[in-house]
Amino acid sequence: MKHRNPGHGYKNRIRRNLAGRGKTTKSFKIWYFKTQAWLKFPLFALNLNFRFTTTISMKKIILSLAVIVCSGLLNAQTNPGDTIVMQTFTFGSPQDAWFVFPPDTNSYEKVIMKYTLKCNPAQNPACGEWDYLTNTYVYKPTGLLDSSQVIQPMLLVNGASADSAVYSNTPTYSYDTLWQYFIVHSSTTSLVSSVIGNGNTTTPAPFGASRPVSRTQYLWKASEMTAAGMNAGNITGMQFFLQTLGGQLRNMTIRMQHTVLDSLTQQTFTAGGFTDVYMQNTSFASGGWNSLQLTTPFNWDGTSNLLIEITYDGLQASADNVLAADTTQTFKSALLNAGNDRDVSAVSGGYVSIPLNAELAGIDSFVTVSFWTYGNAALQPMNGTSFEAVDSLGQRVINAHLPWSDSRIYWDAGNSGGSSYDRIDKAATTAEIEGQWIYWSFTKNVATGSMKIYKNGVLWHSGTNKTRYMNNIRTFRLLKGAGNGSLSYEGRMDEFTVFNKELSAPEILNYMNQPVTVTDSNFTRLVLRYDFNDGNYITVSDSAAGNHPAATLASVQNALKPASELVSNFTESKIRPRVTFEQGVYTSYIDSLQVLDSTMNVPMQILVFNDSVVNPGIATDTIIGWPATSGMNSDSTIYFSQYDYYNTFPEVIRYELARYITPYGNGLSLGAGWTWTFDVSDYVTLLHDSVHLAAGNWQELLDVKFLMILGTPPRPVLGIENLYNGNFNYGIGSDPIDNYLPP
């Protein structure tokens, strides 16, 4: 069992219990709109001695009764011993709210709080799992202003204070050496060259160096290869016909595999199963045929179709290499993805701040949230949040953990006006949470009560009877929860979309492979879409309808994806390079070349706070700079400084009305509810006019009402003062609670 120390919080001031009044007079209650409370009257007070004879006379009597009662209420005259019933929280209502109590001109003999606890059938377990300390608080605004000193660094680098920042305005690089291997043929025994294609058109793919990163797949059918004169056996090289020479292709890699595919589509994209046959920094020296000798020959079986993948990773754009090509008339022979595909990842508590728009704020009954994630294998699983949206009270509306530290994936959607929300969750495997790109989709349909999680377009988990609405979204973050104490998701994210409808499984699968377009019927239901390809490290644009403002990156990296990780947004094509397959028998050996490899340094997001007078604590500038370490040219150096300012806020004193520990929840049933009775007469000076109350720990359902018994109190309450504030243990000999109490 978990127990929180009941010695935390406020000194318990409950002194008296409700004593029986010995009255059995029948009474009735009237709702008093002026004070927003029930007034309870004894029947004899109105001398109602009558009987109904006809329907008409009954109406007249009821009308007369209403006039008498209303007249009495307007005069605000009540008798000692009468009870005002003040209903506050009800089952399922928010547990932090304001209520209108009677004015402080009333005098009460006793004030009783009736606190009823009931299990919530909408959650599992219904009573929550753990036994928790539960407090009931009343808040008193003093009308005064308080303040707190803030020490504001004038410089934050990636969200953290720094002594200085030395940076370059242009990208800087880190360098390392690596070995690249190639084959050398010392003698040739035989060579068969088989040409496929006539070169009737041209294409920059797969060597279009103007696109920094490229992943391309091509299909050659066995019938084409056989017709060109090829036989089963080793493919030892490939030739491409260059029409125009372009830039170097960094880390160009060729992979091959047999396949049963007879056409290439977005749905048939093949992510794995290849054999690496070539990897070198590659430049073409002349036009015409250029031969690439495979370091590892590929043994073609003579009957299977051949799937070939070609990738490269460039640091910057250069001129395209243009190739002779042909159009395959009867089948799609190519899948192309070349460009500047980027993702986002958080640094030291970073997140993406989503600006509110009308479509996002209007979500209530239907939603689909989809995105790609690649979990950090070194850090997952951990208590991170992939996204969270909260309402104006800071209560969760939608949220996902991918995963939590228990390796379970959680999908939360909809609340009942408090911190209790609909949830489904399921244990995930290691492969599902780290080390590869996976497309996750989360849906909810309040009308059907359905919540679902899809993995790569296939239903992975679902739940029913989930009918809480998802309205009033006011704050939305990606890569981190809405609260400052939330941890950022450790991994990378791409292609984040939100629809205000429940997408079907076929629709989800379709958008996994290709983003929704303006001609799609669902485009008008698209609330948010970020492809994260901006690359300015400050903002990311929203391509949904509505001309929404860009989202802001707060300590978030926005790097290019490696070519081998491009897994979506492929373009289908029938254009394929003209090639020559070489099948040779050689005397060969493997040689190597040491090359200098470079990696662009992660840029720094530098926030400058230099307006201590008009806008203290507000960033006045954002600088994106690349680290300029020893041996690099720097454009600027900023040194640490700070200033102090004071935040002012209304002073509100919190008082504790009651506390208890909830029962252990597993296997528990409270039926219609259990009721605790508290004498809170000592707090009467706080229970008048507008009253701010908070109760519960949001596991169970609560009903709280106050019985305010009019009369003369045993002694007048002049005021109330907290004996101590804070969280303190008691019963520790070395540090007793008396150390914290005033004399």
XYZ file of C-alpha atoms in Angstrom:
743
model
C 0.000 0.000 0.000
C 1.027 3.564 -0.658
C 0.415 6.113 2.094
C 1.242 9.765 1.989
C 2.306 11.192 5.339
C -0.847 12.622 6.952
C 1.346 15.146 8.757
C 1.786 17.220 5.610
C -0.065 20.461 5.023
C -2.073 22.514 7.475
C -2.789 22.113 11.171
C -6.172 20.399 11.558
C -8.510 22.775 13.385
C -11.684 20.655 13.523
C -12.868 20.821 17.145
C -16.539 19.921 17.441
C -18.893 17.230 16.155
C -22.528 17.720 15.209
C -24.801 17.323 18.220
C -28.407 16.175 17.817
C -30.895 19.016 17.911
C -33.817 16.934 19.143
C -36.260 18.410 16.594
C -38.570 16.316 14.430
C -40.523 19.155 12.807
C -41.359 18.506 9.175
C -39.810 21.019 6.840
C -39.402 21.977 3.190
C -36.550 23.542 1.196
C -36.646 26.517 -1.170
C -33.825 27.486 -3.526
C -32.848 31.051 -2.661
C -31.509 32.639 -5.863
C -30.061 35.643 -4.087
C -27.663 33.504 -2.091
C -27.661 30.508 -4.477
C -28.529 28.147 -1.593
C -31.355 26.027 -0.297
C -33.354 27.505 2.595
C -35.063 25.014 4.871
C -38.320 26.014 6.625
C -40.534 24.195 9.169
C -44.009 23.732 7.770
C -45.710 25.165 10.869
C -43.994 28.491 10.259
C -46.366 29.166 7.328
C -49.477 27.782 9.060
C -50.438 25.819 5.960
C -53.673 24.183 7.091
C -55.556 23.356 3.905
C -56.467 20.577 1.562
C -56.711 20.537 -2.203
C -60.205 20.217 -3.661
C -59.745 20.844 -7.376
C -56.935 21.261 -9.803
C -57.762 24.966 -10.161
C -57.765 25.588 -6.430
C -54.478 23.715 -6.095
C -52.894 26.051 -8.635
C -54.191 29.063 -6.698
C -52.849 27.763 -3.422
C -49.445 26.997 -4.930
C -49.331 30.500 -6.371
C -50.244 31.989 -3.003
C -47.600 29.857 -1.343
C -44.987 31.080 -3.840
C -45.916 34.694 -3.092
C -45.619 34.118 0.640
C -42.280 32.327 0.318
C -40.774 34.824 -2.125
C -41.884 37.704 0.100
C -40.144 36.083 3.008
C -36.969 35.538 0.994
C -36.866 39.101 -0.198
C -37.016 40.245 3.411
C -34.241 37.701 4.161
C -35.912 36.761 7.443
C -35.137 33.277 8.795
C -35.517 31.762 12.214
C -32.925 30.290 14.587
C -32.692 26.560 14.078
C -33.452 26.754 10.368
C -30.868 25.175 8.085
C -29.469 26.559 4.858
C -28.228 23.699 2.678
C -25.339 24.925 0.516
C -24.575 22.411 -2.255
C -21.058 22.709 -3.717
C -19.356 19.823 -5.541
C -21.560 17.122 -7.050
C -20.644 13.709 -8.448
C -18.669 14.315 -11.647
C -18.360 18.086 -11.277
C -15.027 19.941 -11.249
C -13.372 19.691 -7.857
C -11.873 23.160 -7.908
C -14.514 25.884 -8.258
C -16.166 29.033 -6.889
C -19.540 29.011 -5.085
C -21.899 31.744 -3.849
C -22.607 31.266 -0.118
C -25.032 33.330 2.009
C -23.759 36.751 3.140
C -21.779 37.257 6.329
C -24.752 39.003 7.974
C -26.137 35.608 8.982
C -25.278 34.056 12.320
C -24.849 30.292 12.604
C -25.049 28.063 15.632
C -23.182 25.367 13.737
C -21.830 24.696 10.240
C -21.561 21.081 9.120
C -19.793 19.788 5.996
C -21.219 16.561 4.523
C -18.547 14.930 2.351
C -19.706 11.923 0.310
C -17.201 9.738 -1.551
C -18.293 7.404 -4.384
C -16.367 5.274 -6.881
C -16.246 6.388 -10.508
C -17.642 3.650 -12.812
C -16.090 5.371 -15.849
C -12.569 4.400 -14.789
C -10.794 1.145 -13.979
C -10.476 0.430 -11.116
C -13.561 2.446 -10.238
C -12.116 3.722 -6.946
C -8.600 4.273 -8.259
C -5.846 1.903 -7.275
C -4.135 3.639 -4.388
C -5.059 5.044 -1.001
C -4.176 8.733 -0.990
C -4.221 11.639 1.392
C -7.207 13.791 0.421
C -7.556 17.435 1.450
C -10.389 19.925 1.270
C -9.243 23.529 0.984
C -10.876 26.939 1.106
C -9.019 29.920 -0.341
C -9.254 33.473 0.987
C -8.149 36.392 -1.209
C -6.809 39.129 1.064
C -7.108 41.924 -1.474
C -3.391 42.586 -1.082
C -0.555 42.090 -3.534
C 2.418 39.883 -2.786
C 5.645 39.639 -4.755
C 8.538 37.297 -5.345
C 12.048 38.118 -6.421
C 13.130 36.737 -9.777
C 16.773 36.507 -10.805
C 16.683 36.686 -14.586
C 19.711 35.563 -16.605
C 20.105 37.738 -19.669
C 21.223 34.713 -21.670
C 19.681 31.245 -22.042
C 21.342 28.724 -24.345
C 19.041 25.829 -25.261
C 16.929 26.645 -22.220
C 19.798 26.717 -19.712
C 21.749 29.581 -18.210
C 25.289 29.901 -19.567
C 28.353 31.959 -18.673
C 28.887 32.838 -22.314
C 27.962 31.811 -25.828
C 30.487 31.777 -28.662
C 28.762 31.162 -31.958
C 28.910 31.395 -35.715
C 26.102 32.722 -37.872
C 26.722 29.943 -40.414
C 26.801 26.183 -39.817
C 29.920 24.683 -38.263
C 30.970 21.059 -38.503
C 32.651 18.358 -36.485
C 35.034 16.092 -38.353
C 35.984 12.476 -38.035
C 37.817 9.961 -40.166
C 36.361 6.738 -41.447
C 37.327 3.985 -43.851
C 35.444 3.400 -47.063
C 36.058 0.116 -48.876
C 36.128 -0.587 -52.608
C 36.949 -3.531 -54.853
C 39.927 -3.695 -57.217
C 39.948 -6.158 -60.121
C 43.520 -7.242 -60.878
C 42.456 -9.451 -63.807
C 39.295 -10.289 -65.734
C 38.312 -13.815 -66.663
C 34.966 -12.959 -68.295
C 32.464 -10.097 -68.419
C 28.854 -9.995 -69.654
C 27.259 -6.547 -69.925
C 23.468 -6.376 -70.289
C 21.846 -3.042 -71.192
C 18.230 -2.334 -70.166
C 16.650 0.762 -71.690
C 17.160 3.069 -74.649
C 17.514 6.405 -72.879
C 14.474 8.080 -74.434
C 14.146 10.584 -71.560
C 16.234 12.004 -68.718
C 16.019 12.176 -64.936
C 18.123 13.560 -62.055
C 17.100 10.613 -59.878
C 18.714 8.897 -58.143
C 21.725 11.264 -58.284
C 20.011 14.678 -58.055
C 22.501 16.366 -55.743
C 20.387 19.541 -55.570
C 18.337 17.633 -52.986
C 20.467 17.170 -49.834
C 19.042 13.749 -48.907
C 17.637 11.050 -51.187
C 16.233 7.529 -50.951
C 15.109 5.883 -54.184
C 13.953 2.353 -55.004
C 13.801 0.793 -58.487
C 12.276 -2.421 -59.791
C 13.696 -4.517 -62.642
C 11.647 -7.544 -63.634
C 13.281 -10.904 -64.218
C 11.767 -11.005 -67.723
C 13.543 -7.750 -68.627
C 16.848 -8.972 -67.261
C 16.629 -12.305 -69.068
C 15.658 -10.594 -72.339
C 18.737 -8.376 -72.004
C 20.972 -11.479 -71.884
C 21.448 -11.911 -68.130
C 21.778 -15.298 -66.462
C 21.594 -16.360 -62.860
C 24.773 -15.496 -61.010
C 26.699 -12.617 -59.481
C 25.934 -9.047 -60.448
C 29.334 -7.407 -60.034
C 28.705 -3.879 -61.269
C 26.229 -1.308 -62.601
C 26.694 1.375 -65.235
C 24.696 4.618 -65.513
C 24.656 6.896 -68.559
C 25.437 10.490 -67.489
C 23.988 13.260 -69.666
C 25.075 16.105 -67.339
C 27.646 16.023 -64.538
C 26.780 17.334 -61.094
C 28.004 17.371 -57.505
C 29.455 14.671 -55.272
C 27.099 12.187 -53.641
C 28.157 11.753 -50.020
C 27.980 8.230 -48.586
C 26.206 6.940 -51.670
C 24.921 3.457 -50.938
C 23.446 0.760 -53.204
C 21.402 -2.112 -51.747
C 19.751 -5.055 -53.530
C 17.260 -7.824 -52.811
C 15.014 -10.298 -54.602
C 11.323 -9.435 -54.595
C 7.943 -10.769 -55.677
C 6.660 -7.249 -56.309
C 5.719 -6.508 -59.906
C 5.028 -2.786 -59.332
C 6.112 -0.205 -56.749
C 3.554 1.824 -54.803
C 3.597 3.819 -51.596
C 1.925 0.902 -49.849
C 4.599 -1.564 -51.041
C 7.577 0.488 -49.874
C 10.228 -1.923 -48.557
C 12.151 -0.680 -45.518
C 14.467 -3.628 -44.876
C 15.831 -6.931 -46.096
C 18.467 -5.455 -48.423
C 22.090 -6.500 -48.966
C 24.588 -3.617 -49.023
C 26.676 -3.915 -52.182
C 28.277 -0.453 -52.497
C 29.050 2.525 -50.197
C 31.412 5.353 -51.169
C 31.568 9.093 -51.611
C 30.908 9.150 -55.344
C 31.622 11.675 -58.097
C 31.226 11.027 -61.820
C 34.243 12.085 -63.890
C 32.782 12.197 -67.394
C 29.618 11.960 -69.434
C 28.413 8.706 -70.979
C 28.597 5.343 -69.297
C 30.058 5.347 -65.745
C 30.695 2.025 -64.019
C 30.241 1.396 -60.285
C 31.935 -1.810 -59.152
C 30.078 -3.544 -56.341
C 32.203 -4.212 -53.268
C 29.936 -7.157 -52.490
C 28.545 -8.917 -55.618
C 24.839 -9.760 -55.524
C 23.899 -13.323 -56.495
C 20.782 -13.031 -58.666
C 18.725 -16.244 -58.728
C 17.675 -15.819 -62.380
C 13.915 -15.940 -61.727
C 13.080 -13.260 -59.154
C 12.475 -9.614 -59.812
C 15.217 -7.306 -58.523
C 14.638 -4.397 -56.117
C 17.502 -1.883 -55.882
C 17.722 0.983 -53.391
C 20.101 3.949 -53.828
C 20.643 6.562 -51.088
C 22.954 9.457 -50.299
C 23.293 12.048 -47.515
C 24.434 15.503 -48.527
C 25.351 18.357 -46.222
C 24.232 20.978 -48.697
C 22.716 21.222 -52.154
C 24.839 21.093 -55.325
C 24.236 20.556 -59.053
C 22.203 17.591 -60.263
C 23.706 14.645 -62.092
C 21.314 14.084 -65.007
C 20.920 10.528 -66.342
C 19.534 8.916 -69.468
C 16.280 7.163 -68.559
C 13.230 5.340 -69.869
C 9.545 5.090 -69.052
C 8.209 1.670 -68.099
C 4.824 1.612 -69.793
C 3.036 -1.171 -67.953
C 4.147 -0.844 -64.334
C 5.421 1.650 -61.781
C 9.135 1.047 -61.528
C 10.279 3.712 -59.043
C 9.656 5.198 -55.599
C 11.354 8.564 -55.052
C 11.980 10.644 -51.943
C 14.517 13.426 -52.310
C 14.589 16.755 -50.520
C 15.090 18.233 -47.085
C 12.967 16.024 -44.846
C 13.538 17.063 -41.224
C 12.303 15.992 -37.817
C 12.197 17.562 -34.350
C 13.719 16.445 -31.054
C 13.780 18.159 -27.674
C 16.900 19.383 -25.882
C 16.927 19.697 -22.066
C 13.201 20.115 -21.505
C 12.413 21.559 -24.916
C 9.028 21.483 -26.614
C 7.012 22.767 -29.553
C 4.437 25.379 -28.535
C 1.278 25.136 -30.655
C -0.663 28.404 -31.074
C -4.385 28.156 -30.457
C -6.700 28.400 -33.461
C -10.473 28.271 -33.764
C -10.503 24.758 -35.231
C -8.309 23.394 -32.447
C -10.372 25.093 -29.733
C -13.536 23.700 -31.341
C -12.624 20.022 -30.911
C -15.053 18.276 -28.577
C -16.414 14.901 -29.752
C -14.095 13.552 -32.463
C -10.331 13.595 -32.933
C -7.478 11.811 -34.693
C -3.867 12.593 -33.791
C -1.153 11.012 -35.972
C 2.622 11.305 -36.163
C 5.877 9.422 -36.674
C 8.214 8.734 -33.729
C 11.707 7.302 -33.385
C 12.501 6.555 -29.739
C 16.004 7.064 -28.387
C 17.245 3.540 -27.639
C 19.705 4.830 -25.038
C 16.990 6.528 -22.949
C 13.674 4.773 -23.557
C 11.501 3.847 -21.764
C 11.131 6.966 -19.632
C 8.432 9.223 -18.188
C 8.112 11.479 -21.203
C 5.131 13.044 -22.925
C 4.716 13.065 -26.698
C 1.954 15.669 -26.700
C -0.566 17.200 -24.326
C -3.426 19.679 -24.630
C -5.100 21.178 -21.552
C -8.112 23.406 -20.963
C -8.357 26.863 -19.395
C -8.120 25.324 -15.913
C -5.007 23.352 -16.802
C -6.927 20.057 -16.879
C -5.853 17.436 -19.406
C -7.925 17.191 -22.593
C -5.757 14.953 -24.820
C -2.376 13.406 -24.085
C -0.086 10.532 -25.082
C 2.915 8.893 -23.447
C 5.016 6.872 -25.936
C 5.814 5.257 -23.587
C 5.872 5.811 -19.828
C 8.709 4.266 -17.839
C 6.660 1.065 -17.454
C 6.889 0.561 -21.258
C 3.150 1.090 -21.612
C 1.695 3.454 -24.192
C -1.067 5.693 -22.787
C -3.763 7.560 -24.715
C -5.875 10.024 -22.711
C -8.790 11.917 -24.241
C -11.661 13.827 -22.654
C -12.320 14.842 -19.070
C -15.366 15.463 -16.923
C -14.437 18.961 -15.857
C -11.597 17.910 -13.577
C -8.474 15.802 -13.570
C -10.322 12.552 -14.270
C -10.091 11.587 -17.941
C -10.782 8.706 -20.306
C -7.732 6.501 -20.887
C -6.622 3.384 -22.720
C -3.148 1.891 -22.451
C -1.191 -1.189 -23.467
C 2.273 -2.666 -22.909
C 4.647 -2.065 -25.825
C 7.636 -4.083 -26.989
C 11.132 -2.637 -27.168
C 10.914 -2.483 -30.967
C 7.702 -0.457 -30.694
C 9.186 2.288 -28.543
C 12.747 2.727 -29.789
C 15.196 2.341 -32.652
C 12.882 2.702 -35.656
C 10.293 5.010 -37.175
C 6.710 4.026 -36.321
C 3.516 5.804 -37.348
C 1.119 6.147 -34.394
C -2.484 7.301 -34.644
C -4.841 8.012 -31.737
C -8.584 8.377 -32.260
C -11.635 9.083 -30.150
C -15.343 9.139 -31.006
C -17.537 10.332 -28.133
C -20.728 9.308 -29.948
C -19.667 5.647 -30.029
C -17.522 5.772 -26.875
C -14.567 4.400 -28.828
C -10.884 5.156 -28.282
C -8.278 3.497 -30.511
C -4.527 3.350 -31.084
C -3.152 2.409 -34.520
C 0.420 1.333 -35.242
C 1.550 1.801 -38.846
C -2.079 2.018 -39.950
C -3.171 -1.201 -38.197
C -5.380 -1.242 -35.091
C -3.124 -1.902 -32.092
C -5.399 -1.272 -29.092
C -8.910 -0.010 -28.364
C -11.346 0.773 -25.565
C -15.093 1.362 -25.215
C -17.467 3.413 -23.030
C -15.201 6.456 -23.347
C -17.694 9.306 -23.596
C -16.034 12.305 -21.969
C -15.830 15.355 -24.203
C -12.552 16.932 -25.310
C -13.597 20.570 -25.361
C -11.994 23.849 -24.305
C -8.415 23.196 -25.480
C -6.363 26.266 -24.572
C -2.726 25.101 -24.380
C -1.062 22.523 -26.641
C 2.531 21.259 -26.611
C 4.441 18.659 -28.573
C 7.423 16.687 -27.205
C 6.447 17.636 -23.640
C 3.450 17.973 -21.362
C 1.757 21.286 -20.671
C 3.124 21.482 -17.113
C 6.614 22.727 -16.375
C 7.360 19.583 -14.380
C 6.742 17.341 -17.382
C 9.677 15.560 -19.008
C 10.313 15.856 -22.728
C 9.936 12.873 -25.045
C 13.343 11.287 -25.671
C 13.338 10.672 -29.373
C 12.383 12.291 -32.653
C 9.021 13.220 -34.138
C 7.803 13.950 -37.670
C 4.610 14.658 -39.642
C 2.304 15.685 -36.775
C -1.370 16.018 -37.752
C -4.678 16.562 -35.950
C -8.124 16.002 -37.512
C -11.439 16.939 -35.895
C -12.937 13.598 -36.941
C -12.319 9.932 -36.276
C -10.406 8.678 -39.305
C -11.002 5.144 -40.522
C -8.219 2.565 -40.693
C -7.894 2.877 -44.515
C -7.687 6.668 -44.217
C -4.979 6.421 -41.562
C -2.979 3.984 -43.692
C -3.307 6.278 -46.692
C -2.068 9.344 -44.790
C 0.770 7.328 -43.325
C 2.217 6.972 -46.811
C 1.241 10.348 -48.263
C 0.070 13.528 -46.457
C -3.445 14.844 -46.957
C -3.695 17.303 -49.851
C -5.980 20.287 -50.469
C -8.072 18.204 -52.876
C -8.738 15.515 -50.270
C -12.241 15.408 -48.762
C -10.715 15.396 -45.268
C -8.648 18.536 -45.806
C -11.402 20.693 -44.295
C -11.264 18.498 -41.165
C -7.514 19.001 -40.811
C -6.864 21.127 -37.715
C -3.051 21.019 -37.569
C -0.273 19.712 -39.791
C 3.449 20.152 -39.230
C 5.985 18.513 -41.546
C 8.852 20.198 -39.613
C 10.821 20.899 -42.803
C 11.334 24.637 -42.150
C 14.904 24.267 -40.869
C 15.155 27.734 -39.280
C 15.261 26.265 -35.734
C 12.822 28.933 -34.480
C 9.396 28.117 -35.930
C 7.575 25.423 -37.906
C 4.725 26.264 -40.266
C 1.227 24.776 -40.180
C -0.011 23.631 -43.599
C -3.607 22.996 -42.486
C -6.360 25.187 -43.878
C -6.962 28.479 -42.109
C -3.636 30.304 -42.442
C -2.680 29.463 -38.865
C 0.363 31.060 -37.225
C 3.553 29.027 -37.008
C 4.416 26.979 -33.934
C 7.418 28.003 -31.843
C 10.417 25.788 -31.110
C 11.716 26.056 -27.547
C 15.060 24.249 -27.239
C 14.188 21.895 -30.101
C 16.495 20.517 -32.788
C 15.291 20.433 -36.400
C 17.887 18.354 -38.244
C 17.777 16.589 -41.605
C 16.842 12.929 -41.483
C 19.422 10.401 -42.660
C 18.472 9.001 -46.074
C 18.104 5.495 -44.659
C 15.335 6.785 -42.359
C 13.083 8.216 -45.064
C 10.021 5.987 -44.758
C 7.075 8.016 -46.092
C 6.063 10.647 -48.659
C 7.433 8.663 -51.604
C 6.457 9.606 -55.138
C 5.471 6.783 -57.481
C 7.013 6.923 -60.960
C 7.444 4.952 -64.187
C 10.741 6.670 -65.041
C 13.816 4.528 -64.413
C 17.514 5.129 -65.326
C 18.985 3.377 -68.314
C 21.446 0.871 -66.827
C 23.953 -1.798 -67.722
C 24.245 -4.780 -65.409
C 27.715 -6.312 -65.276
C 28.307 -9.993 -64.533
C 32.030 -10.563 -64.411
C 34.500 -13.127 -63.184
C 37.584 -11.441 -61.758
C 40.643 -11.839 -59.648
C 39.945 -9.132 -57.067
C 40.849 -7.728 -53.689
C 39.303 -5.198 -51.312
C 41.129 -1.932 -50.744
C 40.212 0.991 -48.492
C 40.429 4.743 -48.367
C 40.418 6.897 -45.262
C 38.068 9.833 -45.743
C 37.274 12.864 -43.651
C 33.642 12.723 -42.658
C 31.806 15.792 -41.421
C 28.689 16.266 -39.346
C 26.952 19.594 -38.957
C 27.013 20.727 -35.341
C 23.713 21.044 -33.551
C 22.764 24.735 -33.579
C 22.160 26.655 -30.379
C 18.959 28.544 -29.618
C 20.057 31.640 -27.711
C 17.352 33.660 -25.941
C 18.290 37.199 -24.949
C 16.537 39.004 -22.055
C 17.811 42.582 -22.069
C 14.749 44.704 -21.243
C 14.699 44.842 -17.443
C 12.414 47.896 -17.306
C 9.471 47.498 -19.685
C 9.462 43.712 -20.295
C 11.334 42.004 -17.461
C 11.526 38.252 -17.858
C 10.421 38.349 -21.509
C 12.832 37.303 -24.255
C 13.616 40.217 -26.544
C 15.573 38.332 -29.189
C 16.190 34.796 -30.433
C 19.534 33.964 -32.032
C 20.263 30.733 -33.871
C 23.995 30.126 -33.886
C 26.315 27.211 -34.434
C 28.966 26.388 -31.832
C 32.322 27.995 -32.623
C 34.849 25.974 -30.662
C 38.624 26.101 -30.737
C 39.984 26.500 -34.263
C 36.712 27.851 -35.686
C 35.921 31.388 -36.724
C 33.295 32.969 -34.487
C 30.968 35.818 -35.404
C 30.042 36.850 -31.878
C 30.519 36.148 -28.178
C 27.861 36.932 -25.569
C 28.795 36.937 -21.878
C 26.635 36.119 -18.894
C 24.853 38.833 -16.923
C 21.624 39.019 -14.966
C 19.121 41.391 -13.412
C 16.538 41.154 -10.641
C 12.862 42.001 -10.821
C 9.740 41.239 -8.797
C 6.656 39.367 -9.889
C 3.514 40.642 -8.207
C 0.419 38.547 -7.648
C -2.726 38.664 -5.503
C -2.223 37.244 -2.018
C -4.450 34.230 -1.442
C -4.304 32.248 1.798
C -5.176 28.567 1.689
C -6.902 26.950 4.679
C -7.470 23.250 5.181
C -11.040 22.310 6.077
C -10.595 18.537 6.264
C -8.394 15.604 5.393
C -8.520 11.837 5.301
C -6.888 8.906 3.516
C -9.019 7.272 0.842
C -9.533 3.495 1.035
C -7.315 1.222 -1.046
C -9.103 1.100 -4.390
C -8.584 -2.365 -5.875
C -11.657 -4.508 -5.301
C -13.453 -1.725 -3.418
C -17.067 -0.685 -3.876
C -18.566 2.288 -2.043
C -22.051 1.700 -3.414
C -24.060 4.910 -3.418
C -21.252 6.561 -1.471
C -19.835 6.900 2.021
C -20.333 10.155 3.885
C -17.984 11.895 6.295
C -19.395 14.586 8.610
C -17.136 17.477 9.612
C -17.899 20.309 12.013
C -16.447 23.353 10.249
C -18.040 26.017 12.440
C -14.643 27.488 13.236
C -14.244 28.374 9.554
C -17.465 30.381 9.303
C -15.596 33.632 8.592
C -14.373 32.034 5.347
C -17.740 30.625 4.232
C -19.681 33.621 2.981
C -20.340 35.363 -0.329
C -17.971 34.098 -3.085
C -16.047 31.064 -1.839
C -13.235 29.216 -3.651
C -13.114 25.506 -2.719
C -10.942 22.590 -3.837
C -11.300 18.968 -2.803
C -10.286 15.413 -3.593
C -7.409 13.861 -5.496
C -9.472 13.306 -8.667
C -9.674 9.523 -8.375
C -13.216 9.217 -7.015
C -16.465 11.143 -7.310
C -17.366 13.665 -4.617
C -20.526 15.310 -3.312
C -19.943 18.085 -0.769
C -22.649 20.166 0.900
C -22.687 22.498 3.884
C -25.509 22.532 6.468
C -25.532 26.072 7.859
C -27.735 26.047 10.983
C -28.939 29.536 11.843
C -28.633 30.656 15.433
C -26.221 31.905 18.055
C -22.833 30.155 18.106
C -21.433 28.840 21.421
C -18.778 31.505 21.031
C -18.184 34.022 18.236
C -15.445 33.283 15.714
C -13.325 36.402 15.346
C -10.925 35.049 12.729
C -8.734 32.165 11.698
C -4.982 31.861 11.310
C -2.884 29.023 9.937
C -0.581 27.559 12.554
C 1.911 26.437 9.935
C 2.259 26.078 6.180
C 4.323 23.684 4.123
C 5.134 19.983 4.025
C 6.665 18.642 7.204
C 7.108 15.193 8.669
C 6.202 14.588 12.269
C 7.463 11.980 14.672
C 11.112 12.432 13.693
C 13.146 12.826 16.852
C 15.918 14.811 15.222
C 13.498 17.283 13.626
C 10.160 17.455 15.516
C 7.220 19.402 14.147
C 7.529 21.826 17.070
C 10.547 23.331 15.335
C 8.182 24.768 12.747
C 5.380 26.027 14.998
C 5.299 29.618 16.253
C 5.761 30.013 20.025
